[in-house]
Coordinates of C-alpha atoms and ligand atoms in Angstrom, one line a residue:
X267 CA 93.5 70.0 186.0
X268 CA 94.4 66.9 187.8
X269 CA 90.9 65.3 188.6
X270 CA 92.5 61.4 189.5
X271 CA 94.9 60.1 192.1
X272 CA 98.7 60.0 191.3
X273 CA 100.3 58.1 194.2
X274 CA 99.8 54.6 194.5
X275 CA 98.2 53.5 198.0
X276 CA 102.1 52.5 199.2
X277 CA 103.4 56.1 198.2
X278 CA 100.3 57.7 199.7
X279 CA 101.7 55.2 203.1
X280 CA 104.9 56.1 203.2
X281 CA 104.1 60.0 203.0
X282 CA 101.4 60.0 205.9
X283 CA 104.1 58.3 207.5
X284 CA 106.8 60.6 207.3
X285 CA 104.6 63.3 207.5
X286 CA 103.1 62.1 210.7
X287 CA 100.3 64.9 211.1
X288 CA 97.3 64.3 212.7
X289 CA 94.1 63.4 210.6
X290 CA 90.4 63.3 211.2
X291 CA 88.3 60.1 210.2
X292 CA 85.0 62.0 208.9
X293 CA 81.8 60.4 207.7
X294 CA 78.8 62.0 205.9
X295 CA 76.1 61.8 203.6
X296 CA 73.1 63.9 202.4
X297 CA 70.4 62.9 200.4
X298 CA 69.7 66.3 197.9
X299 CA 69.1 66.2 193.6
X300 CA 72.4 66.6 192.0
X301 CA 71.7 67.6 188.8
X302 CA 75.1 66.8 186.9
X303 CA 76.9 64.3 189.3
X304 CA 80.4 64.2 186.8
X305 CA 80.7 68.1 187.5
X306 CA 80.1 67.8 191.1
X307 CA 82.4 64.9 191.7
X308 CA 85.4 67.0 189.4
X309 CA 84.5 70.1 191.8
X310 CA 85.4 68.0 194.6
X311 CA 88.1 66.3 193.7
X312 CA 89.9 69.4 192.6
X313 CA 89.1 71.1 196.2
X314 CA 89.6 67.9 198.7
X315 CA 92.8 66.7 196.5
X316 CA 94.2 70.5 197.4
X317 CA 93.3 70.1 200.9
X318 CA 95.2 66.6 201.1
X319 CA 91.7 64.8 201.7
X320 CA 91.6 60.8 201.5
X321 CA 88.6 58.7 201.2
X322 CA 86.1 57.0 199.5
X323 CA 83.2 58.9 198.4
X324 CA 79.9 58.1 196.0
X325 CA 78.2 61.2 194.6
X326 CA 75.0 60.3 192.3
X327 CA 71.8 62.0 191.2
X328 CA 70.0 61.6 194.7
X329 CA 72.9 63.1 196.8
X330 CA 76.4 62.0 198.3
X331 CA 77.8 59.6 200.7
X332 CA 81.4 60.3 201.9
X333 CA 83.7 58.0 204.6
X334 CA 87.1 60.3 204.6
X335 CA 90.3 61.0 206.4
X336 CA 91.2 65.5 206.8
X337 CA 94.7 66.7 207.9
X338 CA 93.4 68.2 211.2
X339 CA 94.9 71.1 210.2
X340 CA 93.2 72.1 207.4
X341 CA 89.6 70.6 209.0
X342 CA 88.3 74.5 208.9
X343 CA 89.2 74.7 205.1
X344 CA 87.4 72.0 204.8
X345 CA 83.8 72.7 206.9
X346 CA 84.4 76.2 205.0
X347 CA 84.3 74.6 201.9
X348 CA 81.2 72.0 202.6
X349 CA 79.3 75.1 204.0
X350 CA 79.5 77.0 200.4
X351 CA 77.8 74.0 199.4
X352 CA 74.0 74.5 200.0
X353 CA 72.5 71.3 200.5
X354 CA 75.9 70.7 202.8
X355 CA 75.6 73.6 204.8
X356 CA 76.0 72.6 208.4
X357 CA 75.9 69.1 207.5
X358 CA 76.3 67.0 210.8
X359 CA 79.9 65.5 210.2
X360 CA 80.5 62.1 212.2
X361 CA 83.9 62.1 213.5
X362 CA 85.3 58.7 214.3
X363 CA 86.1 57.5 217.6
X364 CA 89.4 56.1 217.3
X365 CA 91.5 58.1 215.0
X366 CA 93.8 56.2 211.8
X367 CA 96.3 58.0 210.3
X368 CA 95.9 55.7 207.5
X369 CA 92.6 55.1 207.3
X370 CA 92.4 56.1 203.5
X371 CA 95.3 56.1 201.4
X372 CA 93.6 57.5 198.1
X373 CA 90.7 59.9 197.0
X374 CA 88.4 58.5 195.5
X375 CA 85.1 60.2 194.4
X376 CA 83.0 57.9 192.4
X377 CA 79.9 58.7 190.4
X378 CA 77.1 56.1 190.9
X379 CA 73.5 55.7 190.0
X380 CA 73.1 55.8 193.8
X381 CA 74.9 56.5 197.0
X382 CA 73.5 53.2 199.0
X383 CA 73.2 50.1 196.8
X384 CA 69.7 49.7 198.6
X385 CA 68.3 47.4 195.5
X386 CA 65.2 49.6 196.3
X387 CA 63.2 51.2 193.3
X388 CA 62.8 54.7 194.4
X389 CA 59.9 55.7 192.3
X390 CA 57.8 53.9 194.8
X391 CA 57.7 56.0 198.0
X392 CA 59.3 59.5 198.9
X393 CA 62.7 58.8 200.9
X394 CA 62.1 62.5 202.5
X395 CA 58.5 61.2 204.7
X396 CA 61.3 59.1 207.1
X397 CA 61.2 58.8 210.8
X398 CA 61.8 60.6 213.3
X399 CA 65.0 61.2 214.2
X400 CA 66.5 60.5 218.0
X401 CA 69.7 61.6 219.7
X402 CA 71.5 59.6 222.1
X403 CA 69.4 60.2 225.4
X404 CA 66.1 59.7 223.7
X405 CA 67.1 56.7 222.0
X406 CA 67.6 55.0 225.3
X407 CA 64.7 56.2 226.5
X408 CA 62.6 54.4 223.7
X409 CA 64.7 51.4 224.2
X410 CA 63.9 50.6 227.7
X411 CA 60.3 51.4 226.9
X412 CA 58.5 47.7 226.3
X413 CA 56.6 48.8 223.8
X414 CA 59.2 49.3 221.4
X415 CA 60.8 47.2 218.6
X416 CA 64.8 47.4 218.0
X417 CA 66.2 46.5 215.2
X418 CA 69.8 46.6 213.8
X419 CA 69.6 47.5 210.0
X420 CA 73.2 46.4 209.4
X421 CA 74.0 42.9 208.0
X422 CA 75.0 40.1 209.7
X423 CA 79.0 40.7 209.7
X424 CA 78.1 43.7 211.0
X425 CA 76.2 43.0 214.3
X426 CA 78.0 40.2 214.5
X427 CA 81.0 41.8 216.7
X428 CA 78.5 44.8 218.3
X429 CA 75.3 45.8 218.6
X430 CA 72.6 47.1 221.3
X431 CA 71.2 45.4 223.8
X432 CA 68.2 43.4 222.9
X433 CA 68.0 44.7 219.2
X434 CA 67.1 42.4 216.5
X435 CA 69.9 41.4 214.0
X436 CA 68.5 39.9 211.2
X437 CA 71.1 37.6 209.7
X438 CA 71.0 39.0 206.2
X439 CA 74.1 39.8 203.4
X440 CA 72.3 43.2 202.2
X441 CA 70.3 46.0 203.5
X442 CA 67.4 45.1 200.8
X443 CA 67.5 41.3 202.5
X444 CA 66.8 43.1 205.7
X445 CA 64.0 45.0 204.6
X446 CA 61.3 42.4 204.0
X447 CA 62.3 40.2 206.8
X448 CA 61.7 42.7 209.2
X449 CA 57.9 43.7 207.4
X450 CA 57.5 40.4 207.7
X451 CA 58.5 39.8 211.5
X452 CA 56.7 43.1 212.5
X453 CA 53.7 43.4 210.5
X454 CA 51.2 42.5 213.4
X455 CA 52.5 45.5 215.2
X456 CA 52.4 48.4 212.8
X457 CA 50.5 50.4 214.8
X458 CA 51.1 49.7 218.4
X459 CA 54.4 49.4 218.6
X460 CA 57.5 52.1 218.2
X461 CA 59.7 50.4 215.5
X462 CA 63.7 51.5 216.4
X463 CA 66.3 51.8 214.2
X464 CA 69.9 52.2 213.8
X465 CA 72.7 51.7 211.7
X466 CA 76.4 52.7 211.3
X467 CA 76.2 56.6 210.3
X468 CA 73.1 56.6 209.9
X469 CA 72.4 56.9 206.0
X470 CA 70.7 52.7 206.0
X471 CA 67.9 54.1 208.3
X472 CA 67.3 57.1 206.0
X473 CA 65.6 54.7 203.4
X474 CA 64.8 52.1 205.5
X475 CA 62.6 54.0 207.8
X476 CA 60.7 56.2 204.7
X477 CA 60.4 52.5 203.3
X478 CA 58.3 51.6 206.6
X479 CA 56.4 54.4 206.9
X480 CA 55.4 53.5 203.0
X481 CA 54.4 50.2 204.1
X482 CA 52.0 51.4 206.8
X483 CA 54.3 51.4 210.6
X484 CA 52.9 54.7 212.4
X485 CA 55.6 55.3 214.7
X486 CA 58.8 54.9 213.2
X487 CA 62.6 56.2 215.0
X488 CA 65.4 56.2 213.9
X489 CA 69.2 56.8 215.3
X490 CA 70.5 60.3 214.3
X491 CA 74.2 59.6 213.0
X492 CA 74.1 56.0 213.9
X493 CA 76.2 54.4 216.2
X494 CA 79.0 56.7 215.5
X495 CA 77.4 60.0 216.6
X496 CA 75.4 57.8 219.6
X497 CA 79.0 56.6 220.9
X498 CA 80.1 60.3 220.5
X499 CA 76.8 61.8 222.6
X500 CA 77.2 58.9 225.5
X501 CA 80.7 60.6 225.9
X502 CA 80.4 63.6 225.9
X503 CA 76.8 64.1 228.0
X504 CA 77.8 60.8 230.0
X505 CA 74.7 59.1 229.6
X506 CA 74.4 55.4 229.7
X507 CA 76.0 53.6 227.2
X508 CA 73.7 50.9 225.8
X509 CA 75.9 49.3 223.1
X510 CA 77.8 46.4 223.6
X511 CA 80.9 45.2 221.2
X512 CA 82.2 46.8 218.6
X513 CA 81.1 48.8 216.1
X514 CA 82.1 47.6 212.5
X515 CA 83.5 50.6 210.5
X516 CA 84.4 50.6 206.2
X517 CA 88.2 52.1 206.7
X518 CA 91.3 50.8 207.3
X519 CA 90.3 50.6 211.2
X520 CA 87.4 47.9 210.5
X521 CA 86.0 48.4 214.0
X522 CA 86.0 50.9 216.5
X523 CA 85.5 49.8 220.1
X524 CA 82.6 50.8 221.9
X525 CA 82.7 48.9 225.5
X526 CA 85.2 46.0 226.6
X527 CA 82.7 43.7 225.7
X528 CA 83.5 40.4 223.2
X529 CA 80.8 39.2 221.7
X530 CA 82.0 37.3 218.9
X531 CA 84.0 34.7 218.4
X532 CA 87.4 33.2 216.5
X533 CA 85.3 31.6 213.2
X534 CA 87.9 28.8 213.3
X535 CA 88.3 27.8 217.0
X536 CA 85.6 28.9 219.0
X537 CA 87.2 31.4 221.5
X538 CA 85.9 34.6 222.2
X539 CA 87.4 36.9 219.4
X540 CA 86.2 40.2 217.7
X541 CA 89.2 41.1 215.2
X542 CA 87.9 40.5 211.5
X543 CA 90.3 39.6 209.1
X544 CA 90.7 38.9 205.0
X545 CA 91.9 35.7 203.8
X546 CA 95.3 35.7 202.9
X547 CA 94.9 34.0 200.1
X548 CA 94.3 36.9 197.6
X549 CA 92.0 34.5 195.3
X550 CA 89.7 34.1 198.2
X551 CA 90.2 37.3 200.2
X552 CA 87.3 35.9 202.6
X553 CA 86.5 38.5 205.3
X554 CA 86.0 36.4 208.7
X555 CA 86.8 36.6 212.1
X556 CA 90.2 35.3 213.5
X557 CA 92.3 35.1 216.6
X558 CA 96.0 35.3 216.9
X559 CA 96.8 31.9 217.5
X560 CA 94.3 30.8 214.5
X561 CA 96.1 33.4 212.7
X562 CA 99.7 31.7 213.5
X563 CA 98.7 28.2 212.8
X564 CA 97.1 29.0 209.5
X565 CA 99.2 31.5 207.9
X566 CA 96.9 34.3 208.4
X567 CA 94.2 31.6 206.0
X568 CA 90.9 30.7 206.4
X569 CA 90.9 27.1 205.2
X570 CA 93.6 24.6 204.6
X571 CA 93.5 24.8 200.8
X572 CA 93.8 28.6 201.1
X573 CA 96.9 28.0 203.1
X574 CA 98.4 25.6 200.6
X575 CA 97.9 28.7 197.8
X576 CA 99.4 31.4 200.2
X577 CA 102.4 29.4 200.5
X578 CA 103.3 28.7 196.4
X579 CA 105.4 31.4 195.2
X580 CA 103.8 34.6 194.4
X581 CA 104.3 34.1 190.2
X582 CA 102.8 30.6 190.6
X583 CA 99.8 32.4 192.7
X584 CA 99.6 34.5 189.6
X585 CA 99.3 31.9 187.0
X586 CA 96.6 30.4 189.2
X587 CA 94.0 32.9 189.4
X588 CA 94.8 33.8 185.8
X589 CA 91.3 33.6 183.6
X590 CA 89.1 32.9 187.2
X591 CA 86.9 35.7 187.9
X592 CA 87.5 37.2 191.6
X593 CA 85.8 34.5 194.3
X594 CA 82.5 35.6 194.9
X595 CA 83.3 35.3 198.6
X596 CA 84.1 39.1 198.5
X597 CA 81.1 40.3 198.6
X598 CA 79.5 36.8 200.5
X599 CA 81.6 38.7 203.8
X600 CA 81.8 36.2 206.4
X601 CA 80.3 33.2 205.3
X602 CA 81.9 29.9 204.0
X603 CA 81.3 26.1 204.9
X604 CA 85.2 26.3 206.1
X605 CA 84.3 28.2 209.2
X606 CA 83.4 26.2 211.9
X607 CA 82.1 28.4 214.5
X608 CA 80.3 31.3 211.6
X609 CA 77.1 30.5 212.7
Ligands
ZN737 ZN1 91.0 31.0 216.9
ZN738 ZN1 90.5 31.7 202.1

């Protein structure tokens, strides 16, 4: 039984290529107890690797959290399969926007100790008492109402490049950041006021808003399926579209593009700009926002130094990072006294 990936990411690329079949971007999660994690995470792999599924995908004791990438043609194999599953039965699958056929290049099922690194203790509330959940037409309903409260539970890399109008977007690196600023902001108003939320898929305002209710907010909403299912809904039904930007996705794709809007801008010189990047320079690796030209004139680099390091020879690069751990900057996304215009 093969139960681990045996093409490298470039084989895996060069297949998709020459196979050139369509492919679904697919996003879910479930919170359910999984009593032996290892078991369930073999099951899966054995079934999705037959089926030619790609992804990233965390399974721990309180449930799963999958991003992944299905052949189209073997999507009905695969909802067959999740439906056998009964916590997964008729699980609301997010399908992305824009389509990749590359947006995953291996499978990867992981078993954690949980499927959102939330730095919550979970002994201390019950994640099922969350809010109430709103589609698409409701949600902007309760958004124009001036009684409500809108906040963006994504971090600040995030919101950066997209978000709806008039939300607050606290400028945090981690969803447990977030958490008590926003008590902290709001706790004059935790029981007049309707306290909004929304994130990617969805799975952030899962905890999040059973971590409010905990701490005392009466009327607490939440986006069903995030922005990707809200994006999806405006479509379809034609209802007002109330996000500007992009919306910052964890594939290949980064971003998907929700209206012609650019809200960001070019970290290095200022102009309007909404394409994040990684630093070149594989010792830094620094995700930040870069235009074309900034990308010309510094080597696809987000600081002088950086560019100096791209530029050596790639043995010389080598010796370099040799006995350094990995730059902390990769998990500090977006932040770094070299860019000028991060603010
Ligand atoms: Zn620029
Ligand atoms: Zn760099």
């Amino acid at each position: 039984m093969q139960l681990y990936n045996k093409l490298s990411a470039k084989e895996r690329e060069a297949l998709l290529e020459e196979a050139g079949e369509d492919r679904l971007t697919i996003s879910f999660y479930q919170y359910a107890k999984i009593g032996n994690p290892e078991l369930f995470r073999n099951h899966l792999f054995v079934a999705w690797d037959q089926m030619e599924v790609l992804g990233r995908i965390y399974v721990a004791h309180e449930g799963i959290n999958a991003q992944l990438s299905v052949p189209a043609k073997k999507f009905n194999t695969f909802k067959a399969f999740i439906d056998d599953i009964y916590f997964l039965k008729d699980i609301r699958l997010n399908i992305a926007i824009e389509q990749d056929l590359k947006s995953f290049l291996k499978l990867k099922i992981k078993v954690r100790s949980k499927i959102l690194a939330d730095g919550l203790n979970d002994e201390t509330f019950d994640v099922t008492k969350k809010g109430e959940h709103v589609d698409a037409e409701k949600f902007n309903q309760l958004i124009s109402d001036p009684n409500t409260i809108l906040v963006d539970m994504r971090n600040h890399y995030e919101s950066e490049i997209g978000h709806f109008q008039g939300a607050i977007t606290p400028d945090v690196d981690t969803f447990r950041d977030s958490l008590d600023i926003i008590e902290e902001d709001l706790k004059e108003h935790k029981e007049d006021k309707n306290l909004v939320m929304y994130c990617t898929g969805g799975i952030r305002c899962e905890k999040a808003s059973a971590y409010y209710k905990h701490k005392g907010f009466k009327k607490v909403f939440q986006l069903e399926g995030g922005i990707i299912e809200y994006t999806r809904q405006v479509r379809e039904k034609e209802i007002e579209n109330k996000f500007i930007g992009k919306n910052f996705v964890f594939d290949h794709r980064r971003a998907e593009k929700i209206s012609e809007d650019v809200i960001a801008q070019c970290h290095q010189c200022g102009k309007p700009c909404d394409t994040h990047v990684n630093c070149a320079n594989e010792a830094c690796h620094l995700l930040f926002i870069q235009c074309e030209e900034c990308a010309e004139k510094m080597d696809d680099c987000c600081s002088d130094h950086c560019k100096e390091i791209h530029a050596l020879p790639y043995e010389e690069q080598k010796a370099l990072r040799r006995g350094k751990h990995n730059s902390n900057k990769i998990f500090k996304k977006g932040r770094s006294e070299v860019l000028k215009f991060k603010h």
